[in-house]
Amino acid sequence: MIARSLGYVAAALLAASGLRFLAAVCGLGGDWALRSSLLGIGSLAGWSLLFGAGWLVFSRYAWWRRLLVAVAGLAAALFLVVVFPPFWLLSVVDHFSSARFQFDTDQKVVALTIDDAIDPNTTARILDVLNSHSAKATFFVMTDTIADDEASRAVIERIAAEHELGNHQTRDRPGWRMSQGEFAADVQQAEERLAEFASVPWLRPGGGLFTSSMARTAEDEQLQLVLGSVYPWDSHQSSTDFSARFVRARVRPGSIIVLHDGGARGTRTVEVLNSILPALAAEGYRVTTLAEVAEVSD
């Protein structure tokens, strides 16, 4: 009886989170379906995992049936938790790791970060949009993109003068796939290149994940490891409408927004910024660099 009840609750919570996910993807219900709360997609999926674990413990079904249900339910729930992480979970990770996912502040200020810079064409357009809306950002630069031509140098110098630079390694490859020595050497090489333009206190590894060895490298190099709390998966999906709704719905004081530069992704970011910056300003948010949000955080 206990196992059956736990199973029904887990299935109901997973179904509810799945329906909200479909509503979010299809744009039904506006920004509501994307919002993070105790009834948010990630939270519902997380509770489903908890009740599902209880069902596994108390269930007397054959092992192969439990395994089949567990694999299917676990895959679906983990997918939703990863794509729509509840803020309470990010706070726990923030507390127990050296990485920074969001800032703790009551002020309506958020950090905008742009990954995979620079692209002389799209980065310049992003800078123009930011300037027109009186917003600032931290650009995480892959230093192999900094060519010796005048256009590239003009863009990187403009970022250093008006915004903020971050270390995103030398090129686009997952840091967690590299050995500790390879990762450390790559970060140091990028750091030396960026030092030609400005002091860089932030490190975001390629691939958006980090390991304990990567955290040690960041500490050795006196860099703050930074990820993010509002990531609309714009590097994996091309809908600017979804990205804009995702950001608007999930932003809160101290959020770290992650968008991408380079080619088509940079073009989409221009469109997303033109949508979200006026909306966030209307709600009283100031969009700025990581350093400025860190200054006002608790």
PDB file of N, CA and C in Angstrom, residues 108-114 130-131 133-138 162-163 247 251 255-257 259 273 276-282 284-290 292-293:
ATOM      1  N   LYS A 108      17.646  44.361  -6.977  1.00  0.00           N
ATOM      2  CA  LYS A 108      17.223  43.899  -8.307  1.00  0.00           C
ATOM      3  C   LYS A 108      18.336  44.165  -9.321  1.00  0.00           C
ATOM      4  N   VAL A 109      19.358  43.336  -9.216  1.00  0.00           N
ATOM      5  CA  VAL A 109      20.509  43.447 -10.100  1.00  0.00           C
ATOM      6  C   VAL A 109      20.880  42.036 -10.553  1.00  0.00           C
ATOM      7  N   VAL A 110      21.206  41.880 -11.831  1.00  0.00           N
ATOM      8  CA  VAL A 110      21.565  40.572 -12.375  1.00  0.00           C
ATOM      9  C   VAL A 110      22.825  40.700 -13.217  1.00  0.00           C
ATOM     10  N   ALA A 111      23.574  39.614 -13.296  1.00  0.00           N
ATOM     11  CA  ALA A 111      24.799  39.582 -14.096  1.00  0.00           C
ATOM     12  C   ALA A 111      24.501  38.929 -15.434  1.00  0.00           C
ATOM     13  N   LEU A 112      24.855  39.619 -16.501  1.00  0.00           N
ATOM     14  CA  LEU A 112      24.721  39.072 -17.851  1.00  0.00           C
ATOM     15  C   LEU A 112      26.090  38.588 -18.306  1.00  0.00           C
ATOM     16  N   THR A 113      26.170  37.323 -18.728  1.00  0.00           N
ATOM     17  CA  THR A 113      27.431  36.779 -19.221  1.00  0.00           C
ATOM     18  C   THR A 113      27.231  36.258 -20.646  1.00  0.00           C
ATOM     19  N   ILE A 114      28.232  36.501 -21.485  1.00  0.00           N
ATOM     20  CA  ILE A 114      28.187  36.090 -22.892  1.00  0.00           C
ATOM     21  C   ILE A 114      29.348  35.132 -23.133  1.00  0.00           C
ATOM     22  N   LEU A 130      23.757  46.382 -26.002  1.00  0.00           N
ATOM     23  CA  LEU A 130      23.970  46.663 -24.586  1.00  0.00           C
ATOM     24  C   LEU A 130      24.069  48.167 -24.339  1.00  0.00           C
ATOM     25  N   ASN A 131      24.813  48.830 -25.188  1.00  0.00           N
ATOM     26  CA  ASN A 131      24.973  50.281 -25.045  1.00  0.00           C
ATOM     27  C   ASN A 131      23.646  51.019 -25.197  1.00  0.00           C
ATOM     28  N   HIS A 133      20.779  50.030 -24.398  1.00  0.00           N
ATOM     29  CA  HIS A 133      19.894  49.790 -23.251  1.00  0.00           C
ATOM     30  C   HIS A 133      20.594  50.061 -21.919  1.00  0.00           C
ATOM     31  N   SER A 134      21.751  50.693 -21.965  1.00  0.00           N
ATOM     32  CA  SER A 134      22.517  51.039 -20.754  1.00  0.00           C
ATOM     33  C   SER A 134      22.776  49.813 -19.883  1.00  0.00           C
ATOM     34  N   ALA A 135      23.107  48.704 -20.524  1.00  0.00           N
ATOM     35  CA  ALA A 135      23.403  47.460 -19.817  1.00  0.00           C
ATOM     36  C   ALA A 135      24.873  47.107 -20.001  1.00  0.00           C
ATOM     37  N   LYS A 136      25.381  46.279 -19.101  1.00  0.00           N
ATOM     38  CA  LYS A 136      26.756  45.806 -19.189  1.00  0.00           C
ATOM     39  C   LYS A 136      26.775  44.274 -19.106  1.00  0.00           C
ATOM     40  N   ALA A 137      27.918  43.688 -19.455  1.00  0.00           N
ATOM     41  CA  ALA A 137      28.021  42.230 -19.439  1.00  0.00           C
ATOM     42  C   ALA A 137      29.468  41.802 -19.214  1.00  0.00           C
ATOM     43  N   THR A 138      29.620  40.560 -18.794  1.00  0.00           N
ATOM     44  CA  THR A 138      30.927  39.919 -18.721  1.00  0.00           C
ATOM     45  C   THR A 138      31.038  38.972 -19.907  1.00  0.00           C
ATOM     46  N   GLU A 162      34.581  49.003 -21.636  1.00  0.00           N
ATOM     47  CA  GLU A 162      33.188  49.298 -21.282  1.00  0.00           C
ATOM     48  C   GLU A 162      32.517  48.210 -20.455  1.00  0.00           C
ATOM     49  N   HIS A 163      33.050  46.986 -20.499  1.00  0.00           N
ATOM     50  CA  HIS A 163      32.370  45.867 -19.842  1.00  0.00           C
ATOM     51  C   HIS A 163      33.378  45.076 -19.006  1.00  0.00           C
ATOM     52  N   VAL A 247      14.492  33.465 -19.969  1.00  0.00           N
ATOM     53  CA  VAL A 247      15.235  34.435 -19.162  1.00  0.00           C
ATOM     54  C   VAL A 247      14.288  35.317 -18.363  1.00  0.00           C
ATOM     55  N   VAL A 251      14.596  34.977 -14.171  1.00  0.00           N
ATOM     56  CA  VAL A 251      15.469  35.968 -13.538  1.00  0.00           C
ATOM     57  C   VAL A 251      14.939  36.341 -12.166  1.00  0.00           C
ATOM     58  N   SER A 255      20.737  36.787 -10.106  1.00  0.00           N
ATOM     59  CA  SER A 255      20.871  35.756 -11.135  1.00  0.00           C
ATOM     60  C   SER A 255      22.101  36.003 -12.004  1.00  0.00           C
ATOM     61  N   ILE A 256      22.637  34.913 -12.543  1.00  0.00           N
ATOM     62  CA  ILE A 256      23.694  34.978 -13.547  1.00  0.00           C
ATOM     63  C   ILE A 256      23.124  34.395 -14.833  1.00  0.00           C
ATOM     64  N   ILE A 257      22.928  35.254 -15.836  1.00  0.00           N
ATOM     65  CA  ILE A 257      22.361  34.851 -17.115  1.00  0.00           C
ATOM     66  C   ILE A 257      23.493  34.404 -18.046  1.00  0.00           C
ATOM     67  N   LEU A 259      24.273  33.573 -22.036  1.00  0.00           N
ATOM     68  CA  LEU A 259      23.927  33.554 -23.457  1.00  0.00           C
ATOM     69  C   LEU A 259      25.211  33.341 -24.258  1.00  0.00           C
ATOM     70  N   LEU A 273      18.486  39.777 -26.568  1.00  0.00           N
ATOM     71  CA  LEU A 273      18.784  40.953 -25.750  1.00  0.00           C
ATOM     72  C   LEU A 273      17.828  42.101 -26.060  1.00  0.00           C
ATOM     73  N   ILE A 276      14.724  41.038 -23.994  1.00  0.00           N
ATOM     74  CA  ILE A 276      14.737  40.935 -22.535  1.00  0.00           C
ATOM     75  C   ILE A 276      15.203  42.198 -21.833  1.00  0.00           C
ATOM     76  N   LEU A 277      16.103  42.966 -22.436  1.00  0.00           N
ATOM     77  CA  LEU A 277      16.638  44.131 -21.720  1.00  0.00           C
ATOM     78  C   LEU A 277      15.568  45.177 -21.411  1.00  0.00           C
ATOM     79  N   PRO A 278      14.696  45.541 -22.364  1.00  0.00           N
ATOM     80  CA  PRO A 278      13.621  46.485 -22.002  1.00  0.00           C
ATOM     81  C   PRO A 278      12.665  45.890 -20.961  1.00  0.00           C
ATOM     82  N   ALA A 279      12.392  44.578 -21.073  1.00  0.00           N
ATOM     83  CA  ALA A 279      11.466  43.944 -20.130  1.00  0.00           C
ATOM     84  C   ALA A 279      12.046  43.928 -18.721  1.00  0.00           C
ATOM     85  N   LEU A 280      13.325  43.609 -18.592  1.00  0.00           N
ATOM     86  CA  LEU A 280      13.955  43.595 -17.272  1.00  0.00           C
ATOM     87  C   LEU A 280      14.054  45.004 -16.695  1.00  0.00           C
ATOM     88  N   ALA A 281      14.354  45.979 -17.541  1.00  0.00           N
ATOM     89  CA  ALA A 281      14.412  47.367 -17.074  1.00  0.00           C
ATOM     90  C   ALA A 281      13.054  47.821 -16.565  1.00  0.00           C
ATOM     91  N   ALA A 282      11.989  47.414 -17.244  1.00  0.00           N
ATOM     92  CA  ALA A 282      10.634  47.785 -16.826  1.00  0.00           C
ATOM     93  C   ALA A 282      10.283  47.182 -15.466  1.00  0.00           C
ATOM     94  N   GLY A 284      12.470  46.882 -13.139  1.00  0.00           N
ATOM     95  CA  GLY A 284      13.359  47.502 -12.168  1.00  0.00           C
ATOM     96  C   GLY A 284      14.714  46.847 -12.024  1.00  0.00           C
ATOM     97  N   TYR A 285      15.066  45.929 -12.931  1.00  0.00           N
ATOM     98  CA  TYR A 285      16.357  45.253 -12.848  1.00  0.00           C
ATOM     99  C   TYR A 285      17.461  46.070 -13.522  1.00  0.00           C
ATOM    100  N   ARG A 286      18.638  46.007 -12.925  1.00  0.00           N
ATOM    101  CA  ARG A 286      19.843  46.543 -13.546  1.00  0.00           C
ATOM    102  C   ARG A 286      20.672  45.366 -14.050  1.00  0.00           C
ATOM    103  N   VAL A 287      21.008  45.375 -15.317  1.00  0.00           N
ATOM    104  CA  VAL A 287      21.765  44.285 -15.941  1.00  0.00           C
ATOM    105  C   VAL A 287      23.209  44.737 -16.081  1.00  0.00           C
ATOM    106  N   THR A 288      24.131  44.005 -15.461  1.00  0.00           N
ATOM    107  CA  THR A 288      25.514  44.481 -15.414  1.00  0.00           C
ATOM    108  C   THR A 288      26.495  43.324 -15.354  1.00  0.00           C
ATOM    109  N   THR A 289      27.736  43.607 -14.957  1.00  0.00           N
ATOM    110  CA  THR A 289      28.803  42.618 -14.968  1.00  0.00           C
ATOM    111  C   THR A 289      28.790  41.777 -13.694  1.00  0.00           C
ATOM    112  N   LEU A 290      29.535  40.681 -13.722  1.00  0.00           N
ATOM    113  CA  LEU A 290      29.689  39.846 -12.528  1.00  0.00           C
ATOM    114  C   LEU A 290      30.299  40.639 -11.370  1.00  0.00           C
ATOM    115  N   GLU A 292      30.203  43.823 -10.670  1.00  0.00           N
ATOM    116  CA  GLU A 292      29.285  44.790 -10.055  1.00  0.00           C
ATOM    117  C   GLU A 292      28.209  44.109  -9.228  1.00  0.00           C
ATOM    118  N   VAL A 293      27.745  42.927  -9.665  1.00  0.00           N
ATOM    119  CA  VAL A 293      26.761  42.202  -8.849  1.00  0.00           C
ATOM    120  C   VAL A 293      27.431  41.648  -7.597  1.00  0.00           C
TER     121      VAL A 293
END
